[in-house]
Structures are given as structure tokens and as C-alpha cells.
mmCIF file with all atom_site columns, C-alpha atoms in Angstrom:
data_model
loop_
_atom_site.group_PDB
_atom_site.id
_atom_site.type_symbol
_atom_site.label_atom_id
_atom_site.label_alt_id
_atom_site.label_comp_id
_atom_site.label_asym_id
_atom_site.label_entity_id
_atom_site.label_seq_id
_atom_site.pdbx_PDB_ins_code
_atom_site.Cartn_x
_atom_site.Cartn_y
_atom_site.Cartn_z
_atom_site.occupancy
_atom_site.B_iso_or_equiv
_atom_site.pdbx_formal_charge
_atom_site.auth_seq_id
_atom_site.auth_comp_id
_atom_site.auth_asym_id
_atom_site.auth_atom_id
_atom_site.pdbx_PDB_model_num
ATOM 1  C CA . MET A 1 1  ? 18.627 -123.881 -7.944  1.00 53.00 ? 1  MET A CA 1
ATOM 2  C CA . GLY A 1 2  ? 19.655 -120.840 -6.449  1.00 56.00 ? 2  GLY A CA 1
ATOM 3  C CA . SER A 1 3  ? 19.190 -118.941 -3.261  1.00 59.00 ? 3  SER A CA 1
ATOM 4  C CA . ILE A 1 4  ? 19.737 -114.922 -1.337  1.00 69.00 ? 4  ILE A CA 1
ATOM 5  C CA . LEU A 1 5  ? 20.204 -114.375 2.089   1.00 72.00 ? 5  LEU A CA 1
ATOM 6  C CA . VAL A 1 6  ? 21.157 -111.076 3.647   1.00 77.00 ? 6  VAL A CA 1
ATOM 7  C CA . GLY A 1 7  ? 21.533 -111.165 7.555   1.00 85.00 ? 7  GLY A CA 1
ATOM 8  C CA . GLU A 1 8  ? 24.723 -110.638 10.118  1.00 91.00 ? 8  GLU A CA 1
ATOM 9  C CA . THR A 1 9  ? 27.837 -112.501 9.470   1.00 93.00 ? 9  THR A CA 1
ATOM 10 C CA . GLU A 1 10 ? 26.654 -115.325 12.350  1.00 94.00 ? 10 GLU A CA 1
ATOM 11 C CA . PHE A 1 11 ? 23.308 -116.013 10.799  1.00 91.00 ? 11 PHE A CA 1
ATOM 12 C CA . ILE A 1 12 ? 24.672 -116.651 7.204   1.00 89.00 ? 12 ILE A CA 1
ATOM 13 C CA . ARG A 1 13 ? 27.194 -119.349 9.151   1.00 91.00 ? 13 ARG A CA 1
ATOM 14 C CA . LEU A 1 14 ? 24.422 -120.960 10.309  1.00 92.00 ? 14 LEU A CA 1
ATOM 15 C CA . ALA A 1 15 ? 22.038 -120.415 7.465   1.00 88.00 ? 15 ALA A CA 1
ATOM 16 C CA . ARG A 1 16 ? 25.193 -122.489 5.341   1.00 86.00 ? 16 ARG A CA 1
ATOM 17 C CA . ARG A 1 17 ? 25.675 -125.377 7.756   1.00 88.00 ? 17 ARG A CA 1
ATOM 18 C CA . ALA A 1 18 ? 21.722 -125.653 7.702   1.00 86.00 ? 18 ALA A CA 1
ATOM 19 C CA . ARG A 1 19 ? 21.825 -125.630 3.506   1.00 81.00 ? 19 ARG A CA 1
ATOM 20 C CA . LYS A 1 20 ? 24.545 -128.067 3.364   1.00 81.00 ? 20 LYS A CA 1
ATOM 21 C CA . ARG A 1 21 ? 22.548 -130.193 5.895   1.00 81.00 ? 21 ARG A CA 1
ATOM 22 C CA . LEU A 1 22 ? 19.592 -130.586 3.489   1.00 78.00 ? 22 LEU A CA 1
ATOM 23 C CA . GLY A 1 23 ? 21.661 -130.798 0.429   1.00 70.00 ? 23 GLY A CA 1
ATOM 24 C CA . GLY A 1 24 ? 22.125 -127.712 -0.762  1.00 70.00 ? 24 GLY A CA 1
ATOM 25 C CA . GLY A 1 25 ? 25.907 -127.994 -1.360  1.00 66.00 ? 25 GLY A CA 1
ATOM 26 C CA . MET A 1 26 ? 24.804 -130.247 -4.158  1.00 64.00 ? 26 MET A CA 1
ATOM 27 C CA . ARG A 1 27 ? 26.443 -129.031 -7.913  1.00 68.00 ? 27 ARG A CA 1
ATOM 28 C CA . GLN A 1 28 ? 24.740 -131.955 -9.612  1.00 73.00 ? 28 GLN A CA 1
ATOM 29 C CA . VAL A 1 29 ? 21.613 -129.729 -10.920 1.00 71.00 ? 29 VAL A CA 1
ATOM 30 C CA . GLY A 1 30 ? 20.742 -132.214 -14.143 1.00 79.00 ? 30 GLY A CA 1
ATOM 31 C CA . VAL A 1 31 ? 21.264 -135.449 -11.880 1.00 79.00 ? 31 VAL A CA 1
ATOM 32 C CA . ILE A 1 32 ? 18.979 -134.115 -9.757  1.00 76.00 ? 32 ILE A CA 1
ATOM 33 C CA . ALA A 1 33 ? 16.726 -133.329 -12.742 1.00 81.00 ? 33 ALA A CA 1
ATOM 34 C CA . SER A 1 34 ? 16.793 -136.216 -14.438 1.00 85.00 ? 34 SER A CA 1
ATOM 35 C CA . MET A 1 35 ? 15.407 -137.828 -10.989 1.00 82.00 ? 35 MET A CA 1
ATOM 36 C CA . GLY A 1 36 ? 12.912 -135.410 -11.297 1.00 81.00 ? 36 GLY A CA 1
ATOM 37 C CA . MET A 1 37 ? 11.341 -136.481 -14.716 1.00 85.00 ? 37 MET A CA 1
ATOM 38 C CA . HIS A 1 38 ? 11.976 -139.684 -14.042 1.00 88.00 ? 38 HIS A CA 1
ATOM 39 C CA . ALA A 1 39 ? 9.728  -139.574 -11.191 1.00 83.00 ? 39 ALA A CA 1
ATOM 40 C CA . LEU A 1 40 ? 6.852  -137.320 -13.047 1.00 83.00 ? 40 LEU A CA 1
ATOM 41 C CA . THR A 1 41 ? 7.408  -139.892 -15.850 1.00 88.00 ? 41 THR A CA 1
ATOM 42 C CA . ASN A 1 42 ? 7.203  -143.392 -13.881 1.00 90.00 ? 42 ASN A CA 1
ATOM 43 C CA . ASN A 1 43 ? 6.032  -142.848 -10.239 1.00 86.00 ? 43 ASN A CA 1
ATOM 44 C CA . VAL A 1 44 ? 2.928  -140.659 -10.285 1.00 84.00 ? 44 VAL A CA 1
ATOM 45 C CA . ASP A 1 45 ? 0.475  -142.904 -9.221  1.00 87.00 ? 45 ASP A CA 1
ATOM 46 C CA . ARG A 1 46 ? 2.202  -143.413 -6.031  1.00 88.00 ? 46 ARG A CA 1
ATOM 47 C CA . MET A 1 47 ? 2.685  -140.006 -5.253  1.00 86.00 ? 47 MET A CA 1
ATOM 48 C CA . ALA A 1 48 ? -0.212 -140.005 -2.329  1.00 88.00 ? 48 ALA A CA 1
ATOM 49 C CA . ASP A 1 49 ? 1.073  -143.434 -1.326  1.00 92.00 ? 49 ASP A CA 1
ATOM 50 C CA . ASP A 1 50 ? 3.998  -141.564 0.150   1.00 91.00 ? 50 ASP A CA 1
ATOM 51 C CA . HIS A 1 51 ? 1.787  -138.243 0.898   1.00 91.00 ? 51 HIS A CA 1
ATOM 52 C CA . SER A 1 52 ? 0.186  -140.554 3.200   1.00 93.00 ? 52 SER A CA 1
ATOM 53 C CA . ARG A 1 53 ? 2.860  -142.109 4.585   1.00 94.00 ? 53 ARG A CA 1
ATOM 54 C CA . ALA A 1 54 ? 4.270  -138.596 5.554   1.00 94.00 ? 54 ALA A CA 1
ATOM 55 C CA . GLN A 1 55 ? 1.520  -137.887 7.331   1.00 95.00 ? 55 GLN A CA 1
ATOM 56 C CA . ARG A 1 56 ? 1.758  -140.503 9.234   1.00 95.00 ? 56 ARG A CA 1
ATOM 57 C CA . ILE A 1 57 ? 4.725  -140.443 9.885   1.00 95.00 ? 57 ILE A CA 1
ATOM 58 C CA . ALA A 1 58 ? 4.623  -136.570 11.299  1.00 95.00 ? 58 ALA A CA 1
ATOM 59 C CA . SER A 1 59 ? 1.662  -137.606 13.282  1.00 95.00 ? 59 SER A CA 1
ATOM 60 C CA . GLU A 1 60 ? 4.473  -140.013 14.976  1.00 95.00 ? 60 GLU A CA 1
ATOM 61 C CA . LEU A 1 61 ? 6.597  -137.815 15.814  1.00 95.00 ? 61 LEU A CA 1
ATOM 62 C CA . LYS A 1 62 ? 4.652  -135.262 16.896  1.00 94.00 ? 62 LYS A CA 1
ATOM 63 C CA . ASN A 1 63 ? 3.310  -138.113 19.393  1.00 94.00 ? 63 ASN A CA 1
ATOM 64 C CA . ALA A 1 64 ? 6.390  -138.664 20.269  1.00 94.00 ? 64 ALA A CA 1
ATOM 65 C CA . GLY A 1 65 ? 7.628  -135.441 21.405  1.00 93.00 ? 65 GLY A CA 1
ATOM 66 C CA . PHE A 1 66 ? 9.315  -133.847 18.537  1.00 94.00 ? 66 PHE A CA 1
ATOM 67 C CA . PHE A 1 67 ? 8.440  -130.787 17.275  1.00 94.00 ? 67 PHE A CA 1
ATOM 68 C CA . LEU A 1 68 ? 7.246  -130.006 13.782  1.00 94.00 ? 68 LEU A CA 1
ATOM 69 C CA . PRO A 1 69 ? 6.526  -126.409 12.324  1.00 93.00 ? 69 PRO A CA 1
ATOM 70 C CA . ARG A 1 70 ? 2.814  -125.602 11.087  1.00 89.00 ? 70 ARG A CA 1
ATOM 71 C CA . ASP A 1 71 ? 1.918  -128.464 13.596  1.00 86.00 ? 71 ASP A CA 1
ATOM 72 C CA . GLY A 1 72 ? 2.537  -131.012 12.218  1.00 86.00 ? 72 GLY A CA 1
ATOM 73 C CA . GLN A 1 73 ? 0.597  -130.225 9.217   1.00 90.00 ? 73 GLN A CA 1
ATOM 74 C CA . VAL A 1 74 ? 2.221  -132.082 5.944   1.00 91.00 ? 74 VAL A CA 1
ATOM 75 C CA . ASP A 1 75 ? 1.136  -131.169 2.390   1.00 89.00 ? 75 ASP A CA 1
ATOM 76 C CA . THR A 1 76 ? 3.745  -133.212 0.904   1.00 86.00 ? 76 THR A CA 1
ATOM 77 C CA . ASN A 1 77 ? 6.167  -136.126 1.147   1.00 86.00 ? 77 ASN A CA 1
ATOM 78 C CA . ILE A 1 78 ? 8.155  -134.064 2.881   1.00 88.00 ? 78 ILE A CA 1
ATOM 79 C CA . VAL A 1 79 ? 8.594  -133.657 6.931   1.00 92.00 ? 79 VAL A CA 1
ATOM 80 C CA . PHE A 1 80 ? 10.376 -131.325 8.876   1.00 90.00 ? 80 PHE A CA 1
ATOM 81 C CA . PHE A 1 81 ? 11.078 -131.899 12.234  1.00 91.00 ? 81 PHE A CA 1
ATOM 82 C CA . ALA A 1 82 ? 13.613 -131.125 15.056  1.00 91.00 ? 82 ALA A CA 1
ATOM 83 C CA . LEU A 1 83 ? 15.009 -133.174 17.941  1.00 84.00 ? 83 LEU A CA 1
ATOM 84 C CA . PRO A 1 84 ? 13.018 -132.845 21.594  1.00 77.00 ? 84 PRO A CA 1
#
């Protein structure tokens, strides 16, 4: 898990702040990997339910006036949005 970012000083400052908000400051890669392995081993059957819930949440957020990238299209169980 890593990243490379190039830009002006203010852009880098804002990007670092956003990265921390999204969990980019975590250093426990083994813990994250073990959670992923557990999910793939024990919860694959629930993945379709999670994706369906995410699509429903995205739809409700969009109807409530929140901004969603890609016009609210959600392909996984992750929903990105911005406050109105």
C-alpha cells in the first residue's frame, strides 16, 4: 500500500489531508490483509447484498441532494459522496 503524488505545495497539503480521512495513514497492512482474507473466505455470499445496499444508499443520497461522482453509479460496496 503506497502512493506517489506530484503537485504544488497547497495541492499536496490538501491531498495528504484527504488521504488521512480515507485511512491512508494506517500502517497495519497485515491487519488489513487479514480482514480481506477473512472476508474472501467467509463472506463471499454476502458481497452481492453489500453491493445492492451500497447502490440503494447512493440512490437515496442522490435524491437527498448530495453530490455523487459518476452521477451516482456504484459498482462495489463503496459509496463516495460530498455534502450538499
